[in-house]
Tab-separated table of C-alpha atoms and ligand atoms in Angstrom:
chain	number	residue	atom	x	y	z
A	1198	MET	CA	31.299	111.058	110.854
A	1199	PHE	CA	31.374	113.037	107.622
A	1200	LEU	CA	32.641	116.148	107.356
A	1201	THR	CA	31.939	118.683	104.453
A	1202	GLU	CA	34.646	120.006	102.613
A	1203	GLU	CA	33.976	123.411	104.720
A	1204	GLU	CA	34.526	121.140	107.962
A	1205	SER	CA	37.369	118.945	106.600
A	1206	GLY	CA	39.474	122.241	106.291
A	1207	MET	CA	38.713	123.358	109.775
A	1208	LEU	CA	39.603	120.122	111.221
A	1209	ALA	CA	42.745	120.468	109.488
A	1210	GLY	CA	43.494	123.941	110.465
A	1211	LYS	CA	43.053	125.953	107.292
A	1212	LYS	CA	40.579	128.443	109.258
A	1213	GLY	CA	43.418	128.748	112.234
A	1214	PRO	CA	44.434	127.173	115.384
A	1215	ALA	CA	41.453	128.399	117.158
A	1216	VAL	CA	39.053	127.252	114.341
A	1217	GLN	CA	40.882	123.539	114.684
A	1218	LYS	CA	41.025	122.992	118.434
A	1219	ALA	CA	37.588	123.479	117.655
A	1220	MET	CA	36.997	121.176	115.729
A	1221	GLU	CA	38.825	118.617	117.127
A	1222	ILE	CA	36.266	118.785	119.884
A	1223	LEU	CA	33.543	118.405	118.327
A	1224	VAL	CA	34.530	115.646	116.019
A	1225	ALA	CA	36.011	114.105	119.237
A	1226	LEU	CA	32.307	114.235	120.328
A	1227	GLY	CA	30.374	113.597	117.805
A	1228	GLU	CA	32.523	110.452	117.486
A	1229	SER	CA	32.456	109.388	121.084
A	1230	PHE	CA	28.025	109.850	120.936
A	1231	GLY	CA	27.774	108.474	117.562
A	1232	ALA	CA	26.946	111.238	114.961
A	1233	LYS	CA	27.068	110.476	111.597
A	1234	ARG	CA	27.335	114.676	110.958
A	1235	LEU	CA	27.566	118.208	112.350
A	1236	LEU	CA	24.818	120.300	112.017
A	1237	THR	CA	25.289	123.886	111.431
A	1238	VAL	CA	23.736	126.508	113.578
A	1239	SER	CA	23.953	129.860	114.682
A	1240	ASN	CA	22.744	129.703	118.722
A	1241	VAL	CA	25.186	128.853	121.372
A	1242	HIS	CA	24.380	129.823	125.858
A	1243	MET	CA	27.827	129.405	126.759
A	1244	ALA	CA	27.978	127.415	129.978
A	1245	GLY	CA	31.907	127.789	132.195
A	1246	SER	CA	31.335	131.833	132.330
A	1247	SER	CA	31.378	132.042	136.128
A	1248	VAL	CA	35.251	131.897	137.426
A	1249	LEU	CA	34.122	129.546	139.943
A	1250	VAL	CA	33.616	127.015	136.841
A	1251	ALA	CA	36.694	128.486	134.627
A	1252	GLU	CA	39.162	129.535	137.788
A	1253	GLU	CA	42.358	130.567	136.562
A	1254	ALA	CA	43.174	127.620	134.250
A	1255	GLY	CA	39.793	127.974	132.364
A	1256	THR	CA	40.682	131.660	131.541
A	1257	ARG	CA	43.392	131.151	130.614
A	1258	PHE	CA	42.107	128.481	128.205
A	1259	VAL	CA	39.225	131.561	126.650
A	1260	GLU	CA	42.266	133.609	126.556
A	1261	ASP	CA	44.579	131.714	124.608
A	1262	ILE	CA	42.069	130.938	122.223
A	1263	LYS	CA	41.307	134.850	121.807
A	1264	ARG	CA	44.647	135.259	121.014
A	1265	GLN	CA	44.994	132.630	118.422
A	1266	GLY	CA	42.157	134.998	116.805
A	1267	GLY	CA	39.642	132.769	117.903
A	1268	THR	CA	35.933	134.865	116.420
A	1269	PHE	CA	32.123	133.672	117.955
A	1270	VAL	CA	30.643	132.672	113.964
A	1271	THR	CA	27.108	132.495	116.531
A	1272	ARG	CA	25.234	134.106	118.112
A	1273	VAL	CA	26.767	133.238	121.872
A	1274	THR	CA	25.251	134.417	125.022
A	1275	THR	CA	27.200	133.537	128.378
A	1276	ASN	CA	25.352	132.082	131.432
A	1277	PRO	CA	25.756	133.902	135.533
A	1278	THR	CA	29.166	134.726	136.846
A	1279	ALA	CA	30.347	134.706	139.971
A	1280	VAL	CA	29.903	138.418	140.493
A	1281	ASP	CA	27.410	141.819	140.368
A	1282	PRO	CA	29.343	143.948	138.679
A	1283	VAL	CA	28.655	146.556	140.702
A	1284	GLN	CA	28.082	145.477	144.153
A	1285	TRP	CA	30.320	142.600	144.684
A	1286	ARG	CA	32.053	143.970	147.982
A	1287	GLU	CA	29.084	144.881	149.878
A	1288	ILE	CA	27.868	141.373	148.743
A	1289	GLY	CA	30.956	139.534	149.678
A	1290	ILE	CA	32.499	138.667	146.344
A	1291	PRO	CA	35.860	138.374	147.292
A	1292	GLU	CA	38.366	140.749	144.664
A	1293	SER	CA	40.658	137.881	143.415
A	1294	ASP	CA	37.334	136.591	141.909
A	1295	SER	CA	36.685	140.365	140.711
A	1296	ALA	CA	39.439	140.655	138.656
A	1297	LEU	CA	39.339	136.852	137.408
A	1298	GLN	CA	36.214	137.301	136.454
A	1299	THR	CA	36.367	140.761	134.455
A	1300	ARG	CA	39.449	138.916	132.324
A	1301	LEU	CA	37.115	135.842	131.286
A	1302	THR	CA	34.438	138.125	130.527
A	1303	ASP	CA	36.184	140.517	128.101
A	1304	ALA	CA	37.872	137.028	126.091
A	1305	TYR	CA	34.458	136.218	125.508
A	1306	ALA	CA	33.071	139.312	124.798
A	1307	GLY	CA	36.656	140.229	122.481
A	1308	MET	CA	35.228	137.061	120.365
A	1309	GLY	CA	31.357	138.549	120.508
A	1310	ALA	CA	29.897	137.199	122.761
A	1311	ASN	CA	26.485	139.096	124.183
A	1312	THR	CA	27.955	138.828	127.638
A	1313	CYS	CA	24.124	139.225	129.190
A	1314	ASN	CA	25.513	137.275	132.224
A	1315	THR	CA	22.166	135.395	132.633
A	1316	CYS	CA	20.701	131.779	132.783
A	1317	ILE	CA	17.805	133.064	131.170
A	1318	PRO	CA	18.751	133.829	127.267
A	1319	TYR	CA	15.565	133.636	126.489
A	1320	LEU	CA	13.898	136.337	128.410
A	1321	VAL	CA	16.871	139.088	127.013
A	1322	GLY	CA	16.748	139.088	123.492
A	1323	ASN	CA	17.758	135.105	122.959
A	1324	SER	CA	14.476	133.201	122.096
A	1325	PRO	CA	14.593	129.857	120.909
A	1326	ARG	CA	12.289	129.318	117.679
A	1327	PHE	CA	11.017	126.260	117.284
A	1328	GLY	CA	12.837	123.095	115.678
A	1329	GLU	CA	15.717	125.431	115.841
A	1330	HIS	CA	19.086	123.387	116.666
A	1331	MET	CA	21.992	124.947	119.214
A	1332	ALA	CA	24.077	124.468	121.289
A	1333	TRP	CA	23.327	125.670	124.869
A	1334	GLY	CA	24.689	125.645	128.471
A	1335	GLU	CA	22.935	125.474	131.669
A	1336	SER	CA	21.020	122.632	131.991
A	1337	SER	CA	17.343	125.008	133.300
A	1338	ALA	CA	18.017	126.703	130.304
A	1339	VAL	CA	18.142	123.711	127.723
A	1340	VAL	CA	15.582	122.111	129.682
A	1341	TYR	CA	13.103	125.053	128.978
A	1342	ALA	CA	14.839	125.803	125.477
A	1343	ASN	CA	14.062	122.095	124.192
A	1344	SER	CA	11.144	121.709	126.286
A	1345	VAL	CA	8.506	125.800	125.660
A	1346	CYS	CA	10.495	127.168	122.957
A	1347	GLY	CA	10.520	123.213	120.995
A	1348	ALA	CA	14.311	123.755	120.118
A	1349	ARG	CA	17.159	121.291	119.642
A	1350	THR	CA	19.699	120.733	121.740
A	1351	ASN	CA	21.702	118.944	124.593
A	1352	ARG	CA	23.280	120.054	127.308
A	1353	GLU	CA	27.531	121.261	126.296
A	1354	GLY	CA	28.655	122.168	128.727
A	1355	GLY	CA	31.896	124.651	129.112
A	1356	PRO	CA	34.270	123.433	126.236
A	1357	SER	CA	31.484	121.995	124.179
A	1358	GLY	CA	30.071	125.252	123.284
A	1359	LEU	CA	33.796	127.472	123.337
A	1360	ALA	CA	33.831	125.260	120.298
A	1361	THR	CA	30.366	125.549	118.566
A	1362	ALA	CA	30.537	129.121	118.807
A	1363	LEU	CA	33.943	129.064	116.965
A	1364	THR	CA	32.395	126.748	113.943
A	1365	GLY	CA	29.276	126.728	113.608
A	1366	ARG	CA	28.762	123.329	114.303
A	1367	THR	CA	27.293	120.689	116.702
A	1368	PRO	CA	27.148	117.168	116.205
A	1369	GLU	CA	24.133	115.028	115.188
A	1370	TYR	CA	22.500	113.249	118.138
A	1371	GLY	CA	21.289	113.481	121.839
A	1372	PHE	CA	18.019	116.126	121.844
A	1373	HIS	CA	18.802	116.698	117.859
A	1374	LEU	CA	16.653	113.407	116.660
A	1375	THR	CA	13.226	112.970	116.944
A	1376	GLU	CA	13.266	110.162	117.769
A	1377	ASN	CA	15.811	111.174	121.156
A	1378	ARG	CA	12.734	113.519	121.688
A	1379	HIS	CA	10.020	110.781	123.339
A	1380	GLY	CA	8.866	110.757	126.495
A	1381	LYS	CA	10.236	107.406	128.381
A	1382	LEU	CA	8.125	107.721	131.758
A	1383	LEU	CA	4.715	109.425	132.703
A	1384	VAL	CA	4.110	111.527	135.800
A	1385	GLN	CA	0.336	112.054	136.286
A	1386	VAL	CA	-0.440	115.210	138.554
A	1387	GLU	CA	-3.400	115.075	140.600
A	1388	THR	CA	-2.594	117.564	143.007
A	1389	SER	CA	-3.348	121.707	143.179
A	1390	LEU	CA	0.290	123.511	140.607
A	1391	ASP	CA	-0.785	126.741	142.404
A	1392	ASP	CA	2.936	128.754	142.449
A	1393	MET	CA	6.456	128.734	140.907
A	1394	THR	CA	7.606	126.505	143.804
A	1395	ASP	CA	4.859	123.741	142.958
A	1396	TYR	CA	5.647	123.216	139.953
A	1397	GLY	CA	9.741	123.560	141.696
A	1398	THR	CA	9.029	120.521	143.237
A	1399	LEU	CA	7.115	118.402	140.673
A	1400	GLY	CA	10.374	118.962	139.292
A	1401	TYR	CA	12.266	117.465	141.950
A	1402	PHE	CA	10.325	114.535	142.124
A	1403	ALA	CA	10.044	114.049	139.012
A	1404	GLY	CA	13.303	114.453	138.515
A	1405	ARG	CA	14.794	112.153	140.927
A	1406	ILE	CA	13.596	109.762	139.927
A	1407	ALA	CA	13.633	109.993	135.701
A	1408	GLY	CA	17.396	110.692	135.669
A	1409	GLN	CA	18.076	111.302	131.759
A	1410	ASP	CA	15.405	110.244	130.544
A	1411	THR	CA	12.312	112.208	129.661
A	1412	PRO	CA	9.369	112.301	131.579
A	1413	VAL	CA	5.538	112.924	130.455
A	1414	PHE	CA	3.126	114.916	132.481
A	1415	THR	CA	-0.408	114.981	132.262
A	1416	GLY	CA	-2.909	117.305	134.807
A	1417	ILE	CA	-0.661	119.721	134.494
A	1418	PRO	CA	-3.364	122.973	134.189
A	1419	SER	CA	-3.606	124.591	130.413
A	1420	ASP	CA	-2.028	127.434	131.464
A	1421	PRO	CA	0.874	127.492	133.168
A	1422	THR	CA	3.362	130.706	133.647
A	1423	LEU	CA	6.321	130.873	132.049
A	1424	GLU	CA	8.048	131.359	135.449
A	1425	GLN	CA	5.938	128.017	137.099
A	1426	LEU	CA	7.542	126.338	133.390
A	1427	LYS	CA	10.953	127.928	134.037
A	1428	ALA	CA	11.111	126.573	137.718
A	1429	LEU	CA	9.919	123.034	136.551
A	1430	SER	CA	12.209	123.313	134.450
A	1431	ALA	CA	15.268	124.216	136.379
A	1432	ALA	CA	14.013	121.145	138.893
A	1433	LEU	CA	14.412	118.489	136.705
A	1434	ALA	CA	17.349	119.082	135.525
A	1435	ALA	CA	19.274	119.438	138.817
A	1436	SER	CA	17.537	116.024	141.195
A	1437	GLY	CA	18.074	114.665	137.945
A	1438	ALA	CA	20.103	115.202	134.479
A	1439	VAL	CA	16.972	115.971	132.443
A	1440	SER	CA	17.071	117.794	129.436
A	1441	MET	CA	13.099	117.768	128.128
A	1442	PHE	CA	10.167	117.303	129.172
A	1443	HIS	CA	6.978	117.190	127.821
A	1444	ALA	CA	3.134	118.717	129.633
A	1445	VAL	CA	0.392	116.820	127.294
A	1446	GLY	CA	-1.520	120.199	126.146
A	1447	VAL	CA	0.951	122.249	127.474
A	1448	THR	CA	4.158	122.154	125.380
A	1449	PRO	CA	4.208	122.153	121.771
A	1450	GLU	CA	5.333	118.438	121.206
A	1451	ALA	CA	2.460	116.576	123.039
A	1452	PRO	CA	-0.555	117.694	121.207
A	1453	THR	CA	-1.915	114.455	122.975
A	1454	LEU	CA	-0.445	111.705	125.015
A	1455	GLU	CA	0.135	109.524	121.903
A	1456	ALA	CA	2.301	112.130	120.424
A	1457	ALA	CA	4.271	113.179	123.565
A	1458	PHE	CA	5.476	108.904	124.283
A	1459	GLY	CA	6.202	108.798	120.300
A	1460	GLY	CA	3.405	105.500	119.563
A	1461	LYS	CA	5.086	103.614	122.754
A	1462	THR	CA	4.513	102.954	126.036
A	1463	PRO	CA	5.256	104.393	128.730
A	1464	GLU	CA	7.929	102.308	131.149
A	1465	LYS	CA	7.571	103.688	134.054
A	1466	VAL	CA	3.851	105.482	135.263
A	1467	LEU	CA	3.781	107.935	138.642
A	1468	VAL	CA	1.163	109.375	140.227
A	1469	PHE	CA	2.597	112.995	142.081
A	1470	ASP	CA	-0.210	113.134	144.610
A	1471	GLU	CA	-0.969	115.571	147.298
A	1472	ALA	CA	0.976	113.004	149.713
A	1473	GLU	CA	4.143	113.229	147.653
A	1474	LYS	CA	3.999	117.207	147.044
A	1475	LYS	CA	4.601	117.256	151.571
A	1476	LYS	CA	6.934	114.636	150.997
A	1477	ALA	CA	9.076	116.395	148.508
A	1478	GLU	CA	9.049	119.450	150.268
A	1479	ALA	CA	10.506	117.652	152.900
A	1480	ALA	CA	12.445	116.649	151.487
A	1481	LEU	CA	14.402	119.625	150.398
A	1482	ASN	CA	13.411	121.626	153.821
A	1483	LYS	CA	17.332	120.360	155.957
A	1484	GLU	CA	17.220	123.427	158.254
A	1485	PRO	CA	16.115	121.925	161.388
A	1486	THR	CA	16.271	125.483	163.066
A	1487	ASP	CA	13.627	128.183	162.212
A	1488	HIS	CA	16.766	130.418	161.901
A	1489	VAL	CA	17.039	132.169	158.842
A	1490	ASP	CA	19.648	134.978	158.186
A	1491	TRP	CA	20.402	134.451	153.843
A	1492	ILE	CA	17.301	133.987	151.409
A	1493	LEU	CA	17.533	133.905	147.469
A	1494	VAL	CA	14.870	134.461	144.632
A	1495	GLY	CA	15.519	134.058	141.960
A	1496	CYS	CA	16.363	130.692	141.047
A	1497	PRO	CA	16.111	130.581	137.938
A	1498	ASN	CA	17.706	134.372	137.613
A	1499	ALA	CA	14.068	136.421	138.413
A	1500	SER	CA	11.778	137.758	135.810
A	1501	VAL	CA	10.092	141.129	136.430
A	1502	GLN	CA	6.851	140.155	137.294
A	1503	GLU	CA	9.053	138.045	140.037
A	1504	ILE	CA	10.846	140.949	141.193
A	1505	ARG	CA	7.447	143.059	141.594
A	1506	GLU	CA	6.293	140.381	143.407
A	1507	VAL	CA	9.171	140.612	146.043
A	1508	ALA	CA	8.784	144.566	146.088
A	1509	GLU	CA	5.135	144.024	146.645
A	1510	ALA	CA	5.883	141.755	149.279
A	1511	LEU	CA	7.709	144.476	151.160
A	1512	GLU	CA	5.809	147.439	150.717
A	1513	ARG	CA	5.576	149.296	153.810
A	1514	LYS	CA	7.770	146.153	155.145
A	1515	LYS	CA	11.566	146.003	156.426
A	1516	VAL	CA	14.127	143.422	155.930
A	1517	HIS	CA	15.170	141.915	159.377
A	1518	LYS	CA	18.303	143.421	160.106
A	1519	ASP	CA	19.887	139.793	160.179
A	1520	VAL	CA	18.465	138.707	156.771
A	1521	ALA	CA	20.573	139.124	153.386
A	1522	LEU	CA	18.017	139.092	151.089
A	1523	TRP	CA	19.134	138.638	147.559
A	1524	VAL	CA	16.399	138.498	144.650
A	1525	THR	CA	18.968	137.718	141.858
A	1526	THR	CA	18.639	138.413	138.171
A	1527	ALA	CA	19.175	139.878	134.528
A	1528	GLY	CA	21.014	143.270	134.338
A	1529	ALA	CA	18.378	143.851	131.485
A	1530	MET	CA	15.268	141.930	134.017
A	1531	TYR	CA	17.144	144.440	136.044
A	1532	ALA	CA	17.020	147.918	133.839
A	1533	MET	CA	13.523	146.899	133.488
A	1534	ALA	CA	12.495	146.682	137.451
A	1535	GLU	CA	14.591	149.627	137.908
A	1536	ARG	CA	12.138	151.757	135.116
A	1537	MET	CA	9.363	150.809	137.262
A	1538	GLY	CA	10.092	151.930	140.478
A	1539	TYR	CA	10.660	147.711	141.978
A	1540	ILE	CA	14.006	148.386	142.541
A	1541	GLN	CA	14.022	151.259	144.275
A	1542	THR	CA	11.623	150.019	146.684
A	1543	ILE	CA	12.768	146.909	147.350
A	1544	LYS	CA	16.531	148.548	148.435
A	1545	ASP	CA	14.384	150.536	150.508
A	1546	ALA	CA	13.206	147.497	152.288
A	1547	GLY	CA	16.732	146.365	152.798
A	1548	GLY	CA	17.330	143.882	150.591
A	1549	THR	CA	19.444	143.146	147.480
A	1550	VAL	CA	18.674	142.689	144.039
A	1551	VAL	CA	22.090	141.174	142.409
A	1552	ARG	CA	23.188	140.941	138.459
A	1553	GLU	CA	24.609	138.624	137.033
A	1554	THR	CA	25.441	136.186	139.315
A	1555	CYS	CA	24.325	133.679	142.299
A	1556	PRO	CA	24.647	131.434	145.223
A	1557	PHE	CA	25.802	128.848	143.018
A	1558	LEU	CA	27.784	130.282	140.721
A	1559	ALA	CA	29.799	132.536	143.531
A	1560	ARG	CA	31.636	131.377	145.824
A	1561	SER	CA	29.557	130.908	148.338
A	1562	ARG	CA	32.068	128.397	150.189
A	1563	VAL	CA	33.680	131.761	150.547
A	1564	ILE	CA	30.476	135.135	151.225
A	1565	ALA	CA	28.854	132.373	153.280
A	1566	PRO	CA	30.992	132.674	156.628
A	1567	VAL	CA	32.579	135.839	155.860
A	1568	LYS	CA	28.865	137.291	156.310
A	1569	GLY	CA	28.033	134.850	158.884
A	1570	TYR	CA	25.085	133.061	157.240
A	1571	ARG	CA	24.658	129.349	158.281
A	1572	THR	CA	21.680	128.871	156.579
A	1573	LEU	CA	19.746	129.550	152.926
A	1574	THR	CA	15.916	130.053	152.276
A	1575	THR	CA	14.312	129.831	149.790
A	1576	ASN	CA	11.061	129.817	147.285
A	1577	SER	CA	13.796	127.892	144.425
A	1578	ALA	CA	13.927	124.183	144.448
A	1579	LYS	CA	17.473	123.943	142.543
A	1580	MET	CA	18.470	126.538	145.147
A	1581	ALA	CA	17.523	123.916	147.838
A	1582	PHE	CA	18.407	120.527	146.241
A	1583	TYR	CA	21.911	121.945	145.766
A	1584	ALA	CA	22.328	124.883	148.581
A	1585	PRO	CA	23.150	121.997	151.557
A	1586	GLY	CA	25.620	119.780	149.324
A	1587	GLN	CA	27.770	122.945	146.462
A	1588	PHE	CA	28.429	125.264	149.533
A	1589	GLY	CA	27.152	123.259	153.016
A	1590	LEU	CA	23.893	125.586	153.490
A	1591	PRO	CA	20.852	123.848	155.136
A	1592	THR	CA	18.354	125.461	153.318
A	1593	HIS	CA	14.235	126.373	154.277
A	1594	TYR	CA	12.456	125.760	151.452
A	1595	GLY	CA	9.176	127.267	150.538
A	1596	ASN	CA	6.430	129.746	148.048
A	1597	LEU	CA	7.652	133.212	147.905
A	1598	ASN	CA	4.728	134.091	150.384
A	1599	ARG	CA	6.253	132.284	153.194
A	1600	VAL	CA	10.011	133.589	152.663
A	1601	MET	CA	8.896	136.922	152.257
A	1602	GLN	CA	7.534	135.949	155.735
A	1603	ALA	CA	10.469	134.345	156.812
A	1604	ALA	CA	13.074	137.943	155.038
A	1605	VAL	CA	10.990	140.558	157.367
A	1606	SER	CA	10.401	138.523	160.242
A	1607	GLY	CA	13.690	136.759	160.523
A	1608	VAL	CA	11.859	133.483	161.645
A	1609	TRP	CA	11.094	130.456	159.378
A	1610	ARG	CA	7.116	129.629	159.930
B	2075	F3S	FE1	20.539	130.004	137.642
B	2075	F3S	FE2	22.532	130.431	139.479
B	2075	F3S	FE3	19.611	129.256	139.634
B	2075	F3S	S1	22.870	129.818	136.950
B	2075	F3S	S2	19.469	128.024	137.333
B	2075	F3S	S3	20.250	131.212	138.872
B	2075	F3S	S4	22.075	127.808	140.058
């Protein structure tokens, strides 16, 4: 791989051991993917910011990098952690995670990260621009950035994101190259998409078949909301390893079907009709009984609009006494929703707006038994896909209206 004089100097240790180690990671990664050179980038979203992923060893690794003089030379935002910094004790997060998380978050902050700790960095000040080369982790945000914003990023892991943050470089391969951004399979949507849960169901359906390939959707309404597109992005990246989609007439690199496929013919054609929608919804409903005890809204993290919808559903109502309702969001969304009175409404009804973590990145295998949760009920296809396998809870999956009725009645209907 070609390296500039400056990059060769970094690799030789001229900018210190932390940068040298980072450059070694990037060169090894680039060579394994056949990259010809490194790109200069200035935008990193860091996965691996939860101690559930990093644990003690990963935390020590990041602390060591900082001790060796590591300093971030790009903008860096961070993904959710394992801890709500304010309510961790009440919601059942182990004290040991709280202490370890403080060390990891402090190490990132000490090197210059904006520790926003959210999977929706594009809503809290890290908004990618069209054509921008970046190094983002967090699969749902990667799909959103590539597809909706037209930015260019591969799915980065913790070490490669850290290496880019320290050097301002990422190998040029995969979704950085125009020829790899065209669609492979066509998904014809022939049923209504009424809410973000329908978009999540569509993403789950298409992701399972797409694997790593890029799907192209036709039949998606021309005016989906940000929340609907983030639900679609998250589900595609969960049931598949999708990094990008096109929606003809909606996303910026798909003004036409031909442009989306780069003039090529789709390798596969799928139809998402009412029958497939029902089948996909049923596949995400793994809990055979109507028992409800833990409800999650906010995967990906809830926008202010979603928090508002939860608050409106709870006006003059109470969350059932045997149900814990979590609405997970970013600290910045929380602050805005608090100002609008939505947080108070949810609290008064008995729900909890959780900041900076979610059941997937918190230690749910400990939290659930301590709190007595046996099921998870959610409007998120991504969370419904992961919960049974990742933390052993069967799921109820349905739209926000249905989920909020369950929150109040304590029963899944
Ligand atoms: Fe975000 Fe956690 Fe879902 S990181 S996308 S809320 S699994």
